[in-house]
PDB file of C-alpha atoms and ligand atoms in Angstrom:
ATOM      1  CA  MET M1102       0.000   0.000   0.000  1.00 60.00           C
ATOM      2  CA  LYS M1103       1.276   3.473  -0.842  1.00 68.00           C
ATOM      3  CA  SER M1104       1.773   5.497   2.325  1.00 82.00           C
ATOM      4  CA  THR M1105       0.399   9.009   2.532  1.00 95.00           C
ATOM      5  CA  LEU M1106       2.679  12.003   2.668  1.00 96.00           C
ATOM      6  CA  GLU M1107       1.655  12.589   6.260  1.00 97.00           C
ATOM      7  CA  ASP M1108       2.541   8.995   7.273  1.00 97.00           C
ATOM      8  CA  THR M1109       5.895   9.220   5.492  1.00 97.00           C
ATOM      9  CA  LEU M1110       6.816  12.485   7.171  1.00 98.00           C
ATOM     10  CA  LEU M1111       5.555  11.536  10.629  1.00 98.00           C
ATOM     11  CA  ALA M1112       7.476   8.258  10.491  1.00 98.00           C
ATOM     12  CA  SER M1113      10.672  10.017   9.437  1.00 98.00           C
ATOM     13  CA  ILE M1114      10.780  12.649  12.207  1.00 98.00           C
ATOM     14  CA  ARG M1115      12.415  11.672  15.486  1.00 98.00           C
ATOM     15  CA  THR M1116      11.159  13.097  18.761  1.00 98.00           C
ATOM     16  CA  ILE M1117      13.703  13.709  21.516  1.00 97.00           C
ATOM     17  CA  PRO M1118      12.133  14.387  24.918  1.00 97.00           C
ATOM     18  CA  ASP M1119      13.664  17.015  27.218  1.00 95.00           C
ATOM     19  CA  TYR M1120      15.988  18.503  24.578  1.00 95.00           C
ATOM     20  CA  PRO M1121      17.410  21.161  24.744  1.00 93.00           C
ATOM     21  CA  LYS M1122      15.787  21.489  28.163  1.00 93.00           C
ATOM     22  CA  PRO M1123      13.284  19.641  30.339  1.00 94.00           C
ATOM     23  CA  GLY M1124       9.700  19.656  29.086  1.00 92.00           C
ATOM     24  CA  ILE M1125      10.525  20.286  25.396  1.00 93.00           C
ATOM     25  CA  LEU M1126       9.749  17.612  22.827  1.00 96.00           C
ATOM     26  CA  PHE M1127      12.378  18.314  20.183  1.00 96.00           C
ATOM     27  CA  ARG M1128      11.182  17.397  16.686  1.00 98.00           C
ATOM     28  CA  ASP M1129      14.394  16.295  15.011  1.00 98.00           C
ATOM     29  CA  ILE M1130      14.272  16.504  11.207  1.00 98.00           C
ATOM     30  CA  THR M1131      17.801  15.141  10.669  1.00 98.00           C
ATOM     31  CA  THR M1132      16.170  11.708  10.302  1.00 98.00           C
ATOM     32  CA  LEU M1133      13.810  13.113   7.647  1.00 98.00           C
ATOM     33  CA  LEU M1134      16.746  14.692   5.810  1.00 98.00           C
ATOM     34  CA  GLY M1135      18.623  11.385   5.938  1.00 98.00           C
ATOM     35  CA  ASP M1136      15.692   9.482   4.427  1.00 98.00           C
ATOM     36  CA  ALA M1137      15.896  10.069   0.660  1.00 98.00           C
ATOM     37  CA  ARG M1138      12.194   9.390   0.034  1.00 97.00           C
ATOM     38  CA  ALA M1139      10.902  11.487   2.932  1.00 98.00           C
ATOM     39  CA  PHE M1140      13.223  14.391   2.047  1.00 98.00           C
ATOM     40  CA  ARG M1141      12.143  14.333  -1.594  1.00 98.00           C
ATOM     41  CA  ARG M1142       8.461  14.091  -0.727  1.00 98.00           C
ATOM     42  CA  ALA M1143       8.668  16.988   1.722  1.00 98.00           C
ATOM     43  CA  ILE M1144      10.433  19.215  -0.832  1.00 98.00           C
ATOM     44  CA  ASP M1145       8.070  18.181  -3.660  1.00 98.00           C
ATOM     45  CA  GLU M1146       5.067  19.022  -1.504  1.00 98.00           C
ATOM     46  CA  LEU M1147       6.488  22.366  -0.395  1.00 98.00           C
ATOM     47  CA  VAL M1148       7.244  23.471  -3.979  1.00 98.00           C
ATOM     48  CA  HIS M1149       4.084  22.045  -5.548  1.00 98.00           C
ATOM     49  CA  PRO M1150       1.862  25.192  -5.346  1.00 97.00           C
ATOM     50  CA  TYR M1151       4.583  27.320  -6.953  1.00 97.00           C
ATOM     51  CA  ALA M1152       5.520  25.061  -9.861  1.00 94.00           C
ATOM     52  CA  GLY M1153       5.524  27.171 -13.014  1.00 92.00           C
ATOM     53  CA  MET M1154       5.463  30.451 -11.064  1.00 96.00           C
ATOM     54  CA  LYS M1155       8.397  32.839 -11.255  1.00 96.00           C
ATOM     55  CA  MET M1156       9.870  32.993  -7.753  1.00 98.00           C
ATOM     56  CA  ASP M1157      12.868  35.268  -7.231  1.00 98.00           C
ATOM     57  CA  LYS M1158      14.278  34.203  -3.853  1.00 98.00           C
ATOM     58  CA  ILE M1159      13.880  31.588  -1.155  1.00 99.00           C
ATOM     59  CA  ALA M1160      14.817  32.953   2.280  1.00 99.00           C
ATOM     60  CA  GLY M1161      15.877  30.246   4.757  1.00 98.00           C
ATOM     61  CA  ILE M1162      16.164  30.687   8.522  1.00 98.00           C
ATOM     62  CA  GLU M1163      19.380  29.407  10.160  1.00 97.00           C
ATOM     63  CA  ALA M1164      20.110  26.552  10.296  1.00 97.00           C
ATOM     64  CA  ARG M1165      17.619  23.895   9.221  1.00 98.00           C
ATOM     65  CA  GLY M1166      15.841  26.403   6.969  1.00 98.00           C
ATOM     66  CA  PHE M1167      19.061  26.521   4.916  1.00 98.00           C
ATOM     67  CA  ILE M1168      18.844  22.839   4.009  1.00 98.00           C
ATOM     68  CA  LEU M1169      15.162  22.873   3.068  1.00 98.00           C
ATOM     69  CA  GLY M1170      15.411  26.312   1.473  1.00 99.00           C
ATOM     70  CA  GLY M1171      18.385  25.327  -0.686  1.00 98.00           C
ATOM     71  CA  ALA M1172      16.514  22.338  -2.083  1.00 98.00           C
ATOM     72  CA  ILE M1173      13.377  24.420  -2.699  1.00 98.00           C
ATOM     73  CA  ALA M1174      15.386  27.193  -4.389  1.00 98.00           C
ATOM     74  CA  HIS M1175      16.984  24.656  -6.716  1.00 98.00           C
ATOM     75  CA  GLN M1176      13.631  23.125  -7.596  1.00 98.00           C
ATOM     76  CA  LEU M1177      12.019  26.508  -8.335  1.00 98.00           C
ATOM     77  CA  SER M1178      15.094  27.946 -10.092  1.00 98.00           C
ATOM     78  CA  ALA M1179      15.161  30.740  -7.523  1.00 98.00           C
ATOM     79  CA  GLY M1180      18.038  32.302  -5.606  1.00 98.00           C
ATOM     80  CA  PHE M1181      18.667  31.469  -1.950  1.00 99.00           C
ATOM     81  CA  VAL M1182      19.038  34.052   0.843  1.00 98.00           C
ATOM     82  CA  PRO M1183      20.266  33.130   4.343  1.00 98.00           C
ATOM     83  CA  ILE M1184      18.684  34.741   7.402  1.00 98.00           C
ATOM     84  CA  ARG M1185      21.196  34.328  10.233  1.00 98.00           C
ATOM     85  CA  LYS M1186      21.860  35.011  13.879  1.00 96.00           C
ATOM     86  CA  LYS M1187      23.656  38.332  14.305  1.00 96.00           C
ATOM     87  CA  GLY M1188      27.345  38.579  13.544  1.00 97.00           C
ATOM     88  CA  LYS M1189      27.576  35.721  11.043  1.00 98.00           C
ATOM     89  CA  LEU M1190      27.103  37.543   7.743  1.00 98.00           C
ATOM     90  CA  PRO M1191      30.203  39.272   6.359  1.00 98.00           C
ATOM     91  CA  HIS M1192      28.708  42.166   4.380  1.00 98.00           C
ATOM     92  CA  GLU M1193      26.369  45.052   5.364  1.00 98.00           C
ATOM     93  CA  THR M1194      23.183  43.782   6.943  1.00 98.00           C
ATOM     94  CA  VAL M1195      19.696  44.753   8.071  1.00 97.00           C
ATOM     95  CA  ARG M1196      18.919  43.514  11.558  1.00 97.00           C
ATOM     96  CA  VAL M1197      15.861  42.890  13.692  1.00 97.00           C
ATOM     97  CA  ALA M1198      15.515  42.050  17.403  1.00 96.00           C
ATOM     98  CA  TYR M1199      13.082  39.371  18.543  1.00 94.00           C
ATOM     99  CA  SER M1200      12.172  37.887  21.873  1.00 88.00           C
ATOM    100  CA  LEU M1201      13.015  34.392  22.986  1.00 81.00           C
ATOM    101  CA  GLU M1202      11.643  32.632  26.007  1.00 71.00           C
ATOM    102  CA  TYR M1203      14.418  34.259  28.067  1.00 74.00           C
ATOM    103  CA  GLY M1204      15.661  37.592  26.762  1.00 82.00           C
ATOM    104  CA  ILE M1205      16.104  38.800  23.207  1.00 91.00           C
ATOM    105  CA  ASP M1206      18.176  37.878  20.194  1.00 94.00           C
ATOM    106  CA  GLU M1207      18.805  39.462  16.817  1.00 97.00           C
ATOM    107  CA  MET M1208      18.784  38.095  13.291  1.00 97.00           C
ATOM    108  CA  GLU M1209      19.990  39.649  10.093  1.00 98.00           C
ATOM    109  CA  MET M1210      20.302  39.363   6.353  1.00 98.00           C
ATOM    110  CA  HIS M1211      22.500  41.066   3.790  1.00 98.00           C
ATOM    111  CA  LYS M1212      21.225  44.480   2.807  1.00 97.00           C
ATOM    112  CA  ASP M1213      21.568  43.741  -0.908  1.00 98.00           C
ATOM    113  CA  ALA M1214      20.141  40.200  -0.773  1.00 98.00           C
ATOM    114  CA  ILE M1215      16.687  41.148  -2.022  1.00 98.00           C
ATOM    115  CA  GLU M1216      15.486  43.855  -4.404  1.00 98.00           C
ATOM    116  CA  PRO M1217      12.218  45.640  -3.605  1.00 98.00           C
ATOM    117  CA  GLY M1218       9.286  43.835  -5.206  1.00 98.00           C
ATOM    118  CA  GLU M1219      11.030  40.476  -5.544  1.00 98.00           C
ATOM    119  CA  LYS M1220       8.831  37.457  -4.927  1.00 98.00           C
ATOM    120  CA  VAL M1221      10.103  35.582  -1.884  1.00 99.00           C
ATOM    121  CA  ILE M1222       9.175  32.396   0.002  1.00 99.00           C
ATOM    122  CA  LEU M1223      10.308  32.124   3.613  1.00 99.00           C
ATOM    123  CA  VAL M1224      11.310  28.628   4.827  1.00 98.00           C
ATOM    124  CA  ASP M1225      12.064  26.968   8.159  1.00 98.00           C
ATOM    125  CA  ASP M1226      11.663  23.442   9.490  1.00 98.00           C
ATOM    126  CA  LEU M1227       9.156  24.189  12.241  1.00 98.00           C
ATOM    127  CA  ILE M1228       6.883  26.944  13.517  1.00 97.00           C
ATOM    128  CA  ALA M1229       6.206  27.040  17.251  1.00 96.00           C
ATOM    129  CA  THR M1230       5.387  30.439  18.836  1.00 95.00           C
ATOM    130  CA  GLY M1231       6.156  32.139  15.519  1.00 96.00           C
ATOM    131  CA  GLY M1232       8.607  34.615  17.100  1.00 96.00           C
ATOM    132  CA  THR M1233      11.484  33.580  14.834  1.00 97.00           C
ATOM    133  CA  ALA M1234       9.398  33.602  11.662  1.00 98.00           C
ATOM    134  CA  GLU M1235       7.776  36.924  12.574  1.00 97.00           C
ATOM    135  CA  ALA M1236      11.218  38.522  12.912  1.00 97.00           C
ATOM    136  CA  ALA M1237      12.193  37.112   9.508  1.00 98.00           C
ATOM    137  CA  VAL M1238       8.950  38.488   8.011  1.00 98.00           C
ATOM    138  CA  LYS M1239       9.841  41.921   9.423  1.00 97.00           C
ATOM    139  CA  LEU M1240      13.285  41.789   7.834  1.00 98.00           C
ATOM    140  CA  LEU M1241      11.836  40.792   4.480  1.00 98.00           C
ATOM    141  CA  SER M1242       9.223  43.526   4.562  1.00 97.00           C
ATOM    142  CA  GLN M1243      11.912  46.101   5.478  1.00 96.00           C
ATOM    143  CA  MET M1244      13.655  45.045   2.259  1.00 97.00           C
ATOM    144  CA  GLY M1245      10.453  45.556   0.273  1.00 98.00           C
ATOM    145  CA  ALA M1246      10.080  41.841  -0.535  1.00 98.00           C
ATOM    146  CA  ASP M1247       6.806  40.549  -1.949  1.00 98.00           C
ATOM    147  CA  LEU M1248       6.346  37.672   0.522  1.00 98.00           C
ATOM    148  CA  VAL M1249       4.380  34.968  -1.274  1.00 98.00           C
ATOM    149  CA  ALA M1250       4.243  32.500   1.643  1.00 98.00           C
ATOM    150  CA  ALA M1251       5.997  31.194   4.735  1.00 99.00           C
ATOM    151  CA  CYS M1252       6.515  27.410   4.557  1.00 98.00           C
ATOM    152  CA  PHE M1253       7.345  24.930   7.292  1.00 98.00           C
ATOM    153  CA  VAL M1254       7.433  21.151   7.435  1.00 98.00           C
ATOM    154  CA  ILE M1255       6.076  21.076  11.016  1.00 98.00           C
ATOM    155  CA  ASP M1256       3.421  23.135  12.783  1.00 98.00           C
ATOM    156  CA  LEU M1257       2.960  23.107  16.559  1.00 97.00           C
ATOM    157  CA  PRO M1258      -0.551  24.623  16.446  1.00 98.00           C
ATOM    158  CA  ASP M1259      -0.962  24.791  20.224  1.00 97.00           C
ATOM    159  CA  LEU M1260       1.790  27.425  20.339  1.00 96.00           C
ATOM    160  CA  GLY M1261      -0.077  29.745  17.972  1.00 97.00           C
ATOM    161  CA  GLY M1262       2.712  30.717  15.554  1.00 97.00           C
ATOM    162  CA  ARG M1263       0.697  30.081  12.435  1.00 98.00           C
ATOM    163  CA  ARG M1264      -2.114  32.330  13.622  1.00 98.00           C
ATOM    164  CA  ARG M1265       0.406  35.004  14.602  1.00 98.00           C
ATOM    165  CA  LEU M1266       1.826  35.096  11.042  1.00 98.00           C
ATOM    166  CA  GLU M1267      -1.621  34.957   9.456  1.00 98.00           C
ATOM    167  CA  GLU M1268      -2.632  37.976  11.531  1.00 98.00           C
ATOM    168  CA  LEU M1269       0.232  39.818   9.816  1.00 98.00           C
ATOM    169  CA  GLY M1270      -1.325  38.896   6.475  1.00 98.00           C
ATOM    170  CA  VAL M1271       1.215  36.160   5.670  1.00 98.00           C
ATOM    171  CA  THR M1272       0.110  32.994   3.847  1.00 98.00           C
ATOM    172  CA  VAL M1273       1.371  30.036   5.899  1.00 98.00           C
ATOM    173  CA  ARG M1274       1.903  26.484   4.605  1.00 98.00           C
ATOM    174  CA  THR M1275       2.793  23.536   6.825  1.00 98.00           C
ATOM    175  CA  LEU M1276       2.887  19.825   6.003  1.00 98.00           C
ATOM    176  CA  ILE M1277       2.250  18.113   9.353  1.00 98.00           C
ATOM    177  CA  ALA M1278       1.336  19.074  12.906  1.00 98.00           C
ATOM    178  CA  PHE M1279       2.168  17.767  16.373  1.00 98.00           C
ATOM    179  CA  GLU M1280      -0.054  18.476  19.340  1.00 95.00           C
ATOM    180  CA  GLY M1281       1.462  20.074  22.421  1.00 88.00           C
ATOM    181  CA  HIS M1282       4.892  21.664  22.418  1.00 79.00           C
TER     182      HIS M1282
HETATM  183  P1  AMP K1050       9.398  29.811  17.388  1.00 50.80           P
HETATM  184  O1  AMP K1050      10.135  31.113  17.214  1.00 50.80           O
HETATM  185  O2  AMP K1050       8.872  29.630  18.797  1.00 50.80           O
HETATM  186  O3  AMP K1050       8.309  29.620  16.352  1.00 50.80           O
HETATM  187  O4  AMP K1050      10.458  28.633  17.211  1.00 50.80           O
HETATM  188  C1  AMP K1050      10.813  28.211  15.937  1.00 50.80           C
HETATM  189  C2  AMP K1050      12.298  27.934  15.821  1.00 50.80           C
HETATM  190  O5  AMP K1050      12.789  27.176  16.910  1.00 50.80           O
HETATM  191  C3  AMP K1050      12.563  27.122  14.581  1.00 50.80           C
HETATM  192  O6  AMP K1050      13.769  27.583  13.972  1.00 50.80           O
HETATM  193  C4  AMP K1050      12.673  25.696  15.078  1.00 50.80           C
HETATM  194  O7  AMP K1050      13.676  24.994  14.370  1.00 50.80           O
HETATM  195  C5  AMP K1050      13.012  25.814  16.564  1.00 50.80           C
HETATM  196  N1  AMP K1050      12.109  25.013  17.420  1.00 50.80           N
HETATM  197  C6  AMP K1050      11.186  25.489  18.296  1.00 50.80           C
HETATM  198  N2  AMP K1050      10.547  24.500  18.932  1.00 50.80           N
HETATM  199  C7  AMP K1050      11.066  23.343  18.465  1.00 50.80           C
HETATM  200  C8  AMP K1050      10.799  21.940  18.716  1.00 50.80           C
HETATM  201  N3  AMP K1050       9.872  21.527  19.610  1.00 50.80           N
HETATM  202  N4  AMP K1050      11.507  21.024  18.021  1.00 50.80           N
HETATM  203  C9  AMP K1050      12.447  21.421  17.105  1.00 50.80           C
HETATM  204  N5  AMP K1050      12.745  22.713  16.829  1.00 50.80           N
HETATM  205  C10 AMP K1050      12.069  23.673  17.490  1.00 50.80           C
END
């Protein structure tokens, strides 16, 4: 019997309890990435709605968003733009602060990475509270990007990140969801 996309993806993601700290169920996609069929199916599904559309850039959030975003960019013949923790990019950057559970952090992208009006898809592996993705959306809108969608393999709907992005007017696509956090 042919397994559904959801079955394939769920079976390929490993859950590590209490990592990186007690109470967190860490959804580890390295096992998905290491499974040729699951990786291909996830990328095919993420690019599917945009096949035949002209996409300019895929923006990936450090670090797992780089792996997914690179594959998506290749498939859509788009460029890839890294969004990184502060201090990692060598050229002039735009920067945004965002709050974490304890304190704040900053992320940045190169100032010349995106031209105003370019069509961009934002990519990360997972959306939880949406704080990280919201900061990335702010950076992209500062650059004048035309944000087509924000795409994630995993949604943790109980943490409300999807709703948070949708309230900003962002189209959100996710492939599977896990209850809880
Ligand atoms: P958030 O800003 O709360 O939406 O968190 C999203 C970011 O943190 C993403 O870059 C995820 O890779 C990572 N993350 C948050 N929660 C988890 C989790 N339970 N398992 C794996 N990664 C997570």
